[in-house]
XYZ file of C-alpha atoms in Angstrom:
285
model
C 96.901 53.239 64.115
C 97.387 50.389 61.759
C 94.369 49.364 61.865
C 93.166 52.562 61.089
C 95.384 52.611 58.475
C 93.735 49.464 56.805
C 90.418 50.657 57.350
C 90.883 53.479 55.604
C 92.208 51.510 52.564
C 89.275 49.255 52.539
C 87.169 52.575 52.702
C 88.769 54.708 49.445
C 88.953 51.986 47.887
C 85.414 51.067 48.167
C 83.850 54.411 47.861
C 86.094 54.644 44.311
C 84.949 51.942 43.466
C 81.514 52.786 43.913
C 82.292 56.242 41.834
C 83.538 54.688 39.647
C 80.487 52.578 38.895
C 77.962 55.372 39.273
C 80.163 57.623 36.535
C 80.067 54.769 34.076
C 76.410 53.679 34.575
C 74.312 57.168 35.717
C 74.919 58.496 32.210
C 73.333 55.638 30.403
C 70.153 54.321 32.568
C 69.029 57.869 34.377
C 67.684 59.540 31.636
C 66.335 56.451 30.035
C 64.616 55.624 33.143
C 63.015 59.216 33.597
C 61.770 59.080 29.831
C 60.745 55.613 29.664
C 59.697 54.197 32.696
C 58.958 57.347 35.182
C 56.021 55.559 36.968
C 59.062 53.004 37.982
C 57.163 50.136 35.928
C 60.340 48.137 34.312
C 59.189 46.370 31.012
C 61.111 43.446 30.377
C 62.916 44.751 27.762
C 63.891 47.560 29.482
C 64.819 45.844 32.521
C 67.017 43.931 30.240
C 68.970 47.159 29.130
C 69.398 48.725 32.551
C 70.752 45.531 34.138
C 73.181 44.920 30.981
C 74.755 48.464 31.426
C 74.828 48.263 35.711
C 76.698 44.525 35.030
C 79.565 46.221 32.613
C 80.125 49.563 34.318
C 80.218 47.333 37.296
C 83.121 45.354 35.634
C 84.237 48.382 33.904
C 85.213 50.369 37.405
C 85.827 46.811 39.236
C 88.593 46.207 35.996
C 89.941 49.754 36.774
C 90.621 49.640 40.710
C 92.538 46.121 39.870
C 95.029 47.976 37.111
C 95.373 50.473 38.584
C 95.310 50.672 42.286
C 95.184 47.105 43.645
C 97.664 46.008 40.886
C 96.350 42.478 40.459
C 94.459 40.321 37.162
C 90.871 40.815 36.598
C 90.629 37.204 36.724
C 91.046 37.062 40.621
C 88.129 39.140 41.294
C 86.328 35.537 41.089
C 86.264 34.260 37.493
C 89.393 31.361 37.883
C 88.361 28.869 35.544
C 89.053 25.903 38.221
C 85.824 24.065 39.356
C 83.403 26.881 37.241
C 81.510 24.128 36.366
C 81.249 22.621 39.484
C 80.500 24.890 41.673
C 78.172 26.888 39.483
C 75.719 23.028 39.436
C 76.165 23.171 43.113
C 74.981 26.687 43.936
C 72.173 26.563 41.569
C 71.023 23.340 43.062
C 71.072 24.788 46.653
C 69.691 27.771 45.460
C 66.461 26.355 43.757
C 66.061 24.198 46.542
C 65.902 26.482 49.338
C 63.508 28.275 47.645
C 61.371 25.357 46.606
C 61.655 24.458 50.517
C 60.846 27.786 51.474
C 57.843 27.805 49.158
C 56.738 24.028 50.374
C 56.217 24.790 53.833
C 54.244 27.830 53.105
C 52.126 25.635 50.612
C 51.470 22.952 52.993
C 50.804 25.564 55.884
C 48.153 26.914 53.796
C 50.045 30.280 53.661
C 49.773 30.643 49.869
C 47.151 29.390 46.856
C 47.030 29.188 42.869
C 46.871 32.313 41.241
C 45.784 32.479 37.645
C 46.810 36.189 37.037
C 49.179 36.810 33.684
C 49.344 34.365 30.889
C 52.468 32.227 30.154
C 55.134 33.231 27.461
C 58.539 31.525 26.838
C 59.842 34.708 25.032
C 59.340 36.289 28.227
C 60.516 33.793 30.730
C 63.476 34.034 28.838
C 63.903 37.695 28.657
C 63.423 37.722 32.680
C 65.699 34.888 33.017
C 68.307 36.419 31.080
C 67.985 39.769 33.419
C 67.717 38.017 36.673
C 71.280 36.310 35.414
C 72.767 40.212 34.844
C 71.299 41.238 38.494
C 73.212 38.553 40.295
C 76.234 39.056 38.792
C 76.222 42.635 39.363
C 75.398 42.491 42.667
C 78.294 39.410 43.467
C 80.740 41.054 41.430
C 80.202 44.194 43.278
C 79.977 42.548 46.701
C 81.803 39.377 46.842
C 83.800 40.339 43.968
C 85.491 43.643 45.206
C 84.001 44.420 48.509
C 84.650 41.434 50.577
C 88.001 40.643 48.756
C 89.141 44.466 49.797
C 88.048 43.478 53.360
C 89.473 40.669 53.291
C 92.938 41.536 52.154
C 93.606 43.905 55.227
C 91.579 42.341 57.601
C 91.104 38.400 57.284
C 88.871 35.481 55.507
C 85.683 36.643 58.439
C 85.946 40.035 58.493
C 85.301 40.008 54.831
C 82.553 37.568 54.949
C 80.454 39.768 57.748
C 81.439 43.240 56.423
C 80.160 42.004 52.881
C 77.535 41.148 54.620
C 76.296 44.663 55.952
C 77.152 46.353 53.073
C 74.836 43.647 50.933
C 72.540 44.912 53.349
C 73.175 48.156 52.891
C 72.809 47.684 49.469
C 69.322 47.010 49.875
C 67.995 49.977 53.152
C 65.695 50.996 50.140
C 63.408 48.398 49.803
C 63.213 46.729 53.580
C 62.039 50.384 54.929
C 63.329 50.116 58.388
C 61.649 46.229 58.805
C 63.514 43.714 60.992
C 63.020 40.645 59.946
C 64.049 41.486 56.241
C 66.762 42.972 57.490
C 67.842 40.051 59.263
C 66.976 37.974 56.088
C 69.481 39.997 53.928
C 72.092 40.146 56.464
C 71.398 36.362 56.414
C 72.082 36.112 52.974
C 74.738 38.121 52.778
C 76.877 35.645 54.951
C 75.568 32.708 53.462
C 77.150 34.024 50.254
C 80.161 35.308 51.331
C 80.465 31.929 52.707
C 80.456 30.675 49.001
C 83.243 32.876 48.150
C 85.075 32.380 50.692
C 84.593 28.468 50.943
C 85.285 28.460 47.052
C 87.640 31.028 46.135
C 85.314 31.860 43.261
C 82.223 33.999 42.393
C 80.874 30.901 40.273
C 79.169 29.488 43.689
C 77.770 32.454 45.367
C 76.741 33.668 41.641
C 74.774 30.305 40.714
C 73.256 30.183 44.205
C 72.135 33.403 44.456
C 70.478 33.187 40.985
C 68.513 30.158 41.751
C 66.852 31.587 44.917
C 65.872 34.902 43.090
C 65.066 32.903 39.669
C 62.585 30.204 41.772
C 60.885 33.067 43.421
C 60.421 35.466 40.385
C 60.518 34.485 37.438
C 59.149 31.253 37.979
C 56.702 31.433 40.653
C 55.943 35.503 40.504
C 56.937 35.861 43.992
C 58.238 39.872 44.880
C 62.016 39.599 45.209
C 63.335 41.710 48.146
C 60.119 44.008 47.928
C 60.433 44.473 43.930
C 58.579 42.905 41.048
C 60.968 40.893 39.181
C 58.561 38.282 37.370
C 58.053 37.343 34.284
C 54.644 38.727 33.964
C 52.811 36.017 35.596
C 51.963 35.147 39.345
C 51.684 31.167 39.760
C 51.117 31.674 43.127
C 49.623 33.815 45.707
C 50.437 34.190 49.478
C 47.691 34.535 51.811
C 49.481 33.540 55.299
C 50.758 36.060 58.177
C 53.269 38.252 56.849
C 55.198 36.890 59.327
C 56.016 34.056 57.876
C 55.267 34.970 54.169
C 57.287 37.865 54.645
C 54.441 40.672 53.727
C 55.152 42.556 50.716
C 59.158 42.142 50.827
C 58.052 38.340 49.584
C 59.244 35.323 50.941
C 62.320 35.842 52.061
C 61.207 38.259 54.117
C 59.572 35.922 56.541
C 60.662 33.983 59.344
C 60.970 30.610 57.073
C 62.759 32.234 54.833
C 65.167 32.970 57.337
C 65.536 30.059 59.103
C 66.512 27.950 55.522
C 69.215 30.538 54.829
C 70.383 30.292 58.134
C 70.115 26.900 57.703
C 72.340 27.061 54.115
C 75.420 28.360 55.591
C 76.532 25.158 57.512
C 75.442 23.216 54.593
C 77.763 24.988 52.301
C 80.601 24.898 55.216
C 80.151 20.917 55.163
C 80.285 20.136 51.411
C 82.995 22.694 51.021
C 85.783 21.665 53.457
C 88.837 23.205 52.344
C 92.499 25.007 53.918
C 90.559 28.739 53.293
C 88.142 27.518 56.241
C 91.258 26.234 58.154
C 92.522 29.798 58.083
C 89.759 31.936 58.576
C 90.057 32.238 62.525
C 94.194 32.596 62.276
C 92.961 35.618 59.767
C 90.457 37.405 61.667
């Protein structure tokens, strides 16, 4: 019965939550979307606006559930000023490198070539850089912000990590269409950053690291991103290699290499990070 009880906790609060969000938000990018963009094409400017009003209802309704319900400051949903700096350099590093591993095996496999399609602008990169930086920290606010922190309050430091983890995935049924291996990519992900929270007791890694694997593989090199077109109007690159290890039209990280580097990240991010919120992660479960 009690844990039940605790489930159910984790699940009001999270569907709230979500409510909450979709009140605040719905309003102000629905009918903008159907009127502007109702082929789905996203312009960078109006990418811009619908990821600047998803971040703050996200932090809106994620503000609201902490006054009022879970009676704690806003501040521990991951913002602690301790380390920002830090661990922000760290993630991005990791980040940018997986990717730029990820894209140097295809390269020397022969899996992808040069692709001169789009012309380069900086107003643009910036624009798409600036967007990217609002769709991370929507989607770690929402996940590892609030939904792994609920989790973990009632149920331990691991629980919270994996059950972020399948709702990330969740998050994103849309655009993997029933496929397996990006499936298992996401759910991948989704551990290796709620490793980063939980490692870090912040949002600043699993924010930064998240950012650089999305902002190496779209805006910079073209790449899809999780089967959407998140560029910056240019394609540097091309891949040409067996979708299963390209990963087809989900892009990269859709593929087996893709997976085995994020697999791969989680252990690195469990070494450099040694701290007492590992030590208590089993005696939490």
């Amino acid at each position: 019965m009690l844990a039940l009880k605790r489930l159910w906790s984790v699940i009001w609060r999270v569907l709230v939550f979500l409510v909450g969000w979709a009140i605040l938000c719905v309003p102000f990018t629905i009918p903008v979307l159907i009127k502007y963009a109702p082929n789905g094409a996203l312009p960078l400017g109006l990418r811009l606006y619908i990821e600047s009003v998803t971040l703050v209802a996200i932090l809106i309704s994620a503000w609201l559930m902490l006054r009022f319900f879970d009676r704690r400051p806003f501040v521990t949903l991951g913002f602690a000023r301790h380390h920002a700096v830090r661990d922000s350099l760290f993630g991005l590093i990791i980040g940018l490198g997986m990717m730029t591993a990820c894209f140097a095996i295809l390269y020397f496999c022969g899996w992808t070539k040069p692709n001169t399609s789009g012309a380069f602008s900086g107003s643009a990169l910036e624009l798409a850089t600036l967007a990217m930086i609002l769709n991370t920290a929507s989607q770690e606010v929402m996940v590892r912000g609030y939904v792994q922190q609920t989790i973990e309050g009632r149920f331990g430091l691991l629980s919270g990590v994996i059950g972020s983890a399948v709702f990330f995935l969740a998050l994103h049924l849309g655009a993997i269409r029933g496929a397996i291996l990006p499936a298992v990519s996401l759910f991948a992900a989704g551990i290796l950053l709620g490793t980063c929270y939980a490692v870090s007791g912040n949002l600043w890694l699993p924010l930064a690291l998240h950012f650089g694997w999305n902002y190496m593989q779209g805006p910079v090199l073209g790449l899809t991103v999780s089967g959407q077109t998140l560029d910056s109007g240019w394609r540097l690159f091309k891949l040409i290699g067996p979708p299963l290890m390209t990963g087809g039209k989900f892009g990269v990280e859709g593929g087996v290499i893709a997976i085995f580097i994020t697999i791969l990240g989680t252990p690195i991010v469990l070494f450099a990070f040694r701290s007492h919120r590992i030590q208590t992660a089993t005696s939490m479960a």
